Tab-separated table of C-alpha atoms and ligand atoms in Angstrom:
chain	number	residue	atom	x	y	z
A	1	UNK	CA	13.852	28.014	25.451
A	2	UNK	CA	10.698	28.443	28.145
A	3	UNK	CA	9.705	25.859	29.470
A	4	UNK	CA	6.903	25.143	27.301
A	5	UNK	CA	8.807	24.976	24.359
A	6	UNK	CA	11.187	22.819	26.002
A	7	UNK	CA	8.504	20.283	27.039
A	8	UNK	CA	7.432	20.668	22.964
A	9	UNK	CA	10.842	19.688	22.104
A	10	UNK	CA	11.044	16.811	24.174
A	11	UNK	CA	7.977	15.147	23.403
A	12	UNK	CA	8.429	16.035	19.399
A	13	UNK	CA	12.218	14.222	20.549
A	14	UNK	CA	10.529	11.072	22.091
A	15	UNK	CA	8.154	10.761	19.333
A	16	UNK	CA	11.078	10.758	16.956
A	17	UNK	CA	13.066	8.313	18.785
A	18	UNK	CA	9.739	6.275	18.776
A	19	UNK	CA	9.272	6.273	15.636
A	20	UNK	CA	12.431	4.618	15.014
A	21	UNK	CA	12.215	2.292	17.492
A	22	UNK	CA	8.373	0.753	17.091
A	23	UNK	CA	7.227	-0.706	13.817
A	24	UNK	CA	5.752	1.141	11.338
A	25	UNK	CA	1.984	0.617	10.163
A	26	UNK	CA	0.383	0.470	6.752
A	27	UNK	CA	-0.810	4.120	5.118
A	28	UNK	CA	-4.417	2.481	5.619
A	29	UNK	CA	-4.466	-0.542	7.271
A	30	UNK	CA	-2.621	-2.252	10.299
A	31	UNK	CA	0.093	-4.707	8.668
A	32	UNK	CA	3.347	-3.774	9.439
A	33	UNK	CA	6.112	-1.783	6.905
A	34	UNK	CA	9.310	-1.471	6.558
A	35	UNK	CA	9.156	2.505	7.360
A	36	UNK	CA	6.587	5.140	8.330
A	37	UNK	CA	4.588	6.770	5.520
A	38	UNK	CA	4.240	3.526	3.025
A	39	UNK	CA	1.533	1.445	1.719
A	40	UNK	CA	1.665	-2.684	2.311
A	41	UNK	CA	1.659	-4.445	-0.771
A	42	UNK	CA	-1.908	-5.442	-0.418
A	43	UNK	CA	-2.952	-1.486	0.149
A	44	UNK	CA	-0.478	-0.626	-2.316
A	45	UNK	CA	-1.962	-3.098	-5.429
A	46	UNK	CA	-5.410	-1.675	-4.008
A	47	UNK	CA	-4.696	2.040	-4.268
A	48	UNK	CA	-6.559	4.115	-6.524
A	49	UNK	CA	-3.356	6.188	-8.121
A	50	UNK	CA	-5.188	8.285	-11.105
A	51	UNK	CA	-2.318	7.418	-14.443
A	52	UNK	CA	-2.953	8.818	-17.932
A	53	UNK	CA	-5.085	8.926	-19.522
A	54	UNK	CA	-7.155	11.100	-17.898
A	55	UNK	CA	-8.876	14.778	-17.754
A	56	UNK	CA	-5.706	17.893	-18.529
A	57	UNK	CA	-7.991	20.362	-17.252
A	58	UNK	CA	-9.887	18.556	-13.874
A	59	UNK	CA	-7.329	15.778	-13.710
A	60	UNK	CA	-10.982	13.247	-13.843
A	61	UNK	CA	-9.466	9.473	-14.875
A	62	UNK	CA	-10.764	8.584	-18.239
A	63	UNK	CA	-12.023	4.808	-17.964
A	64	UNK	CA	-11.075	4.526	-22.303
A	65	UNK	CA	-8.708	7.064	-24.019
A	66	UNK	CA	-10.623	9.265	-25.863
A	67	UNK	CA	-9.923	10.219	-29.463
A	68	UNK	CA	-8.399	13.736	-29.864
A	69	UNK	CA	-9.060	16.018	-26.845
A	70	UNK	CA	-8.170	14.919	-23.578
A	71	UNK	CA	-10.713	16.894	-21.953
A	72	UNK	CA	-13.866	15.012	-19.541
A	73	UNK	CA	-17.036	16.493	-21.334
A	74	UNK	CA	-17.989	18.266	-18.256
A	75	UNK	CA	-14.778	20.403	-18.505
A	76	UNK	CA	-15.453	20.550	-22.491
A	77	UNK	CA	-19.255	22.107	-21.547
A	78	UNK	CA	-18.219	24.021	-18.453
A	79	UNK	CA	-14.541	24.630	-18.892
A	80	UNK	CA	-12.776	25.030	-14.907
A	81	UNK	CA	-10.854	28.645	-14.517
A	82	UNK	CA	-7.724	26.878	-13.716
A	83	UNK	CA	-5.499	25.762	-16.064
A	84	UNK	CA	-4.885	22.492	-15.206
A	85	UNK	CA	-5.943	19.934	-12.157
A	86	UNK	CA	-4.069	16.718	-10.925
A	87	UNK	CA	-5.507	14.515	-8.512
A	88	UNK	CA	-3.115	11.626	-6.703
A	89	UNK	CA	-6.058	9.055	-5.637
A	90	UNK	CA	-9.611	8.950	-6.949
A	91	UNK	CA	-11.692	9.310	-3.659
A	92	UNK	CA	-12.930	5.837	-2.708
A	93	UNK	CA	-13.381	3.673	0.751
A	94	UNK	CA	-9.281	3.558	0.646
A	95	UNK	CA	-8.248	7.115	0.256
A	96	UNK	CA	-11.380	8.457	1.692
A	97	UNK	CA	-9.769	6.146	5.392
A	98	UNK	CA	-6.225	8.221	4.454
A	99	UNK	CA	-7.695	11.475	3.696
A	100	UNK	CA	-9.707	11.368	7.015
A	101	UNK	CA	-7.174	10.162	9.288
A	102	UNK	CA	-5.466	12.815	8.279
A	103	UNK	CA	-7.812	15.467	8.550
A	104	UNK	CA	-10.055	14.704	11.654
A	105	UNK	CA	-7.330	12.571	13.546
A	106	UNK	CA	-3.483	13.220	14.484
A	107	UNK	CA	-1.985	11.878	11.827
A	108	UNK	CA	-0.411	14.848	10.624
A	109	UNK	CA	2.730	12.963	9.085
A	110	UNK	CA	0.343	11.145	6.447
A	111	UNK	CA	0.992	14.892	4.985
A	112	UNK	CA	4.258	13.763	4.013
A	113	UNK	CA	2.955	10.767	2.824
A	114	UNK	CA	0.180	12.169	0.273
A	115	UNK	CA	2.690	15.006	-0.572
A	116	UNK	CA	4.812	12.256	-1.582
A	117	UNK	CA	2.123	10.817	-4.248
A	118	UNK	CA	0.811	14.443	-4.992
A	119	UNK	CA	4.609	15.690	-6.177
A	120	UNK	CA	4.237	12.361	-8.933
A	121	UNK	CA	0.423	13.147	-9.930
A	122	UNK	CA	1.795	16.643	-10.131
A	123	UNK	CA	5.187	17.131	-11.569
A	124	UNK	CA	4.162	18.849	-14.892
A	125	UNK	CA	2.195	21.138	-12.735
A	126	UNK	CA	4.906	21.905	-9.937
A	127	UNK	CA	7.181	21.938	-12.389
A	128	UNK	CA	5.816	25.372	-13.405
A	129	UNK	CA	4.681	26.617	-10.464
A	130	UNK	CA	6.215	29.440	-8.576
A	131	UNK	CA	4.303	29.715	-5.695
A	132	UNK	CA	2.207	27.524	-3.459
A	133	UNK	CA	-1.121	28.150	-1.863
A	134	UNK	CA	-3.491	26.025	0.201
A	135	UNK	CA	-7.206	26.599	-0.083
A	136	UNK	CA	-7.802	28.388	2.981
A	137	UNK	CA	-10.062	26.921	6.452
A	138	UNK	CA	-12.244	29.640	7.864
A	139	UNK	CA	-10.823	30.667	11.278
A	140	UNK	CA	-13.494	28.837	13.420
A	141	UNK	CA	-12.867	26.042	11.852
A	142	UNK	CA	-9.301	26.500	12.012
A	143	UNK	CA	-9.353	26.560	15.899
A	144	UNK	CA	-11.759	23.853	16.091
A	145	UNK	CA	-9.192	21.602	14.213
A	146	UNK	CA	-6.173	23.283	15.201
A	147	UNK	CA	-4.460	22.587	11.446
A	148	UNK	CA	-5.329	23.432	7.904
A	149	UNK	CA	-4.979	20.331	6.101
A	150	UNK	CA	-4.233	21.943	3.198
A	151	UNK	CA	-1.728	24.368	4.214
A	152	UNK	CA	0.060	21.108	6.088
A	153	UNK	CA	-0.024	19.496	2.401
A	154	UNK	CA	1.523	22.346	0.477
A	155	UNK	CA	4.128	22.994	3.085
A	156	UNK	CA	5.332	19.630	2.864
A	157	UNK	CA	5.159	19.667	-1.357
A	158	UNK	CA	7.070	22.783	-0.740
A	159	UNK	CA	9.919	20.703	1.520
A	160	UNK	CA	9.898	18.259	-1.344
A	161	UNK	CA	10.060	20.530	-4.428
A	162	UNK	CA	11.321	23.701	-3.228
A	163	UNK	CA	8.620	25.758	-4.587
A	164	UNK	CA	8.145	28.457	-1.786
A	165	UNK	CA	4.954	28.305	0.128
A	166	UNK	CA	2.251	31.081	0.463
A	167	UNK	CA	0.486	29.661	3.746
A	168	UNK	CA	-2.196	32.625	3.925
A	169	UNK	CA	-2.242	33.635	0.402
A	170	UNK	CA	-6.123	33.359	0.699
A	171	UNK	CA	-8.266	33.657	3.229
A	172	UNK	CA	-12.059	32.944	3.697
A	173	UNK	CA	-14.171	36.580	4.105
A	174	UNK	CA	-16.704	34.401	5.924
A	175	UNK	CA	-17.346	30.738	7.100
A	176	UNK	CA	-19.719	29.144	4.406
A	177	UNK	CA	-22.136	25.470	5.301
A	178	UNK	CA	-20.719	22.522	4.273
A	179	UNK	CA	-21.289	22.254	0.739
A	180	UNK	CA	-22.231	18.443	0.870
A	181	UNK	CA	-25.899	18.185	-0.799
A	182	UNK	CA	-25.952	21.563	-2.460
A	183	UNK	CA	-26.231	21.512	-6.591
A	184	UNK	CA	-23.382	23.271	-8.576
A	185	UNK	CA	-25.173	25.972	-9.011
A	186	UNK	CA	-25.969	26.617	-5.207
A	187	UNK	CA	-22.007	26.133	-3.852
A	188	UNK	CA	-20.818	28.808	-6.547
A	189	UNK	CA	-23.329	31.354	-5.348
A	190	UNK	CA	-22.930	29.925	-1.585
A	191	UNK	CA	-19.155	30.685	-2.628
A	192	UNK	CA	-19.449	33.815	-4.331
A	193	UNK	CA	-16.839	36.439	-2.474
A	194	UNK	CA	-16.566	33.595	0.040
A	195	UNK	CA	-12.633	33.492	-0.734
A	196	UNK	CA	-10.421	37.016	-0.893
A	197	UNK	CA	-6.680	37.332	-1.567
A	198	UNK	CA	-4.898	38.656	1.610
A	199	UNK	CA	-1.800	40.270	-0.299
A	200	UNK	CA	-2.502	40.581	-3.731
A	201	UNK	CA	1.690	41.389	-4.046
A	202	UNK	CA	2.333	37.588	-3.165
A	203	UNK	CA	0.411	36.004	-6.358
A	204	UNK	CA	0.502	38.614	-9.019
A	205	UNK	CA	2.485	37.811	-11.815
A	206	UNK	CA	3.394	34.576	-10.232
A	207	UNK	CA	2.138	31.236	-11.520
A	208	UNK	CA	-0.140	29.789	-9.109
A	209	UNK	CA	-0.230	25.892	-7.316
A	210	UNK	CA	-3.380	25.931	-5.343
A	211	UNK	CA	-3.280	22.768	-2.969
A	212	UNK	CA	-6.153	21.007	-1.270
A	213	UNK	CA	-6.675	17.761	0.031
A	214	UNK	CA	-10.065	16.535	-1.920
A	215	UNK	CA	-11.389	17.927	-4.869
A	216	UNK	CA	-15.381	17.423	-5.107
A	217	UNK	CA	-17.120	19.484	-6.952
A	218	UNK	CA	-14.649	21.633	-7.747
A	219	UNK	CA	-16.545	24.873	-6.407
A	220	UNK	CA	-13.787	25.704	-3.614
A	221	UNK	CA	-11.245	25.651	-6.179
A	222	UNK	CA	-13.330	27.742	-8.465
A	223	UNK	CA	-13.887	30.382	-6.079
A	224	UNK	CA	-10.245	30.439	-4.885
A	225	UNK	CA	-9.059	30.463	-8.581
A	226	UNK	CA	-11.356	33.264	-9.542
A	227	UNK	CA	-9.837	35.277	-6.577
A	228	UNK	CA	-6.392	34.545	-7.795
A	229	UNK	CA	-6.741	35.530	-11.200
A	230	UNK	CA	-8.347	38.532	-9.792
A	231	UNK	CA	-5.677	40.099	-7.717
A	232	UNK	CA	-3.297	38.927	-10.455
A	233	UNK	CA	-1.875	35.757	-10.805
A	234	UNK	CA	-0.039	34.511	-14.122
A	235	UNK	CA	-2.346	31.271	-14.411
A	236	UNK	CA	-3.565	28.901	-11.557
A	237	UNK	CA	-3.417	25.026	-11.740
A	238	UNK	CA	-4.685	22.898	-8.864
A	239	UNK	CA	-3.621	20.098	-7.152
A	240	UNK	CA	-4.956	17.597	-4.729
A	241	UNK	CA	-4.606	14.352	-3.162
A	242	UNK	CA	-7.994	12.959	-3.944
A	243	UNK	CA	-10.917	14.009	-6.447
A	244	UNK	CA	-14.452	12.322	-7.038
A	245	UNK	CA	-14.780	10.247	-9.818
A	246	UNK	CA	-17.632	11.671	-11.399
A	247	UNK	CA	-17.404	15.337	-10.738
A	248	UNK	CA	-20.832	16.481	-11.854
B	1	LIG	ZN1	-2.247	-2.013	4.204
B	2	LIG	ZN1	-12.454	17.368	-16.822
């Protein structure tokens, strides 16, 4: 063990030992919990958890049940190329705090957290799946963050369900703007050939999990789906730990 690695280990040591020892806070706000990784009951009765019924093919919480299909309209007019899509949290002030601090701050071990609530949005859908693969960060990114959030979500679904990970199944053939105020329209063409499958081997035949952390439009997954099914891939359903309400 160098040195380096040996100074690794013993902070990763500390921090475990503090973990123990100091008191663990809320997923989202500062009360104290019995153990790291859990809601208080205040954030818990507040947390947007998306339950049937709701949207089989972009996983979209229905406010009534609707007769018949159980498909949103704007998956009935413009059905997704995924099979099916689960979300854990609808995206609001709450998640949106979790989903950050996880993404832009340190808190990598929320990951175990929202892999925690993912596994029970998604059951059905890792149930099936036989591989895993996060939506890919282009490289600059990547070093300007140091972690993909996704890739940090599906390894830990992977601990929890045993469904092997593909970490760099996909990969992004060129760093694309943030898709923020663009129309539908404009992200799938800004997306177009965006996403490529590094080795094709990996996903063909196999039935895909892709895993990202918010699900917004939809035109990431899209892209990364469409790449999937290209090289191969038995069917692709996609799960998150947020989505918009209203997609579209
Ligand atoms: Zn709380
Ligand atoms: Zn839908």
């Amino acid at each position: 063990m160098g040195l380096r690695a040996a100074g690794r280990w013993g902070l990763g040591a500390a921090r475990t030992v503090l973990d123990t020892l100091l008191p663990a806070h809320c997923l989202t706000c500062e009360a104290l919990v019995e153990g790291p990784g859990q809601f208080c009951p205040d954030c818990f009765r507040t947390a947007s958890f998306i339950t049937a019924p709701l949207c089989l093919s972009c996983g979209v919480p229905f406010v009534h049940a609707p007769h018949g299909t159980m498909v949103c309209d704007a998956c009935a007019i413009d059905p997704p190329p995924w099979g099916e899509a689960r979300a854990a949290l609808a995206y609001d002030a709450q998640s949106r705090r979790l989903v950050l601090g996880f993404k832009h701050g340190d808190r990598t071990e929320l990951a175990a957290a929202l892999a925690r609530m993912m596994a029970r949005a998604g059951a059905a859908l890792l149930g099936r799946a036989e591989v895993l693969v996060p939506v890919p960060l282009h490289r600059r990114r990547l070093l300007a963050r140091r972690f993909n959030q996704s890739a940090l979500l599906a390894r830990a679904l992977g601990r929890l369900s045993g469904v092997p990970v593909a970490a760099d199944a996909l990969r992004r053939v060129r760093a694309t703007a943030p898709l923020g105020e663009l129309s539908a329209g404009a992200r799938a063409r800004m997306l177009d050939g965006a996403i490529a499958v590094r080795r094709p081997a990996g996903v063909a035949g196999r039935h895909v999990l892709l895993v990202d952390d918010v699900l917004t439009s939809g035109a990431t997954a899209r892209a990364c789906t469409a790449a999937l099914l290209a090289a191969g891939a038995a069917g692709v359903d996609v799960l998150v730990a947020a989505r918009v309400r209203s997609p579209r």
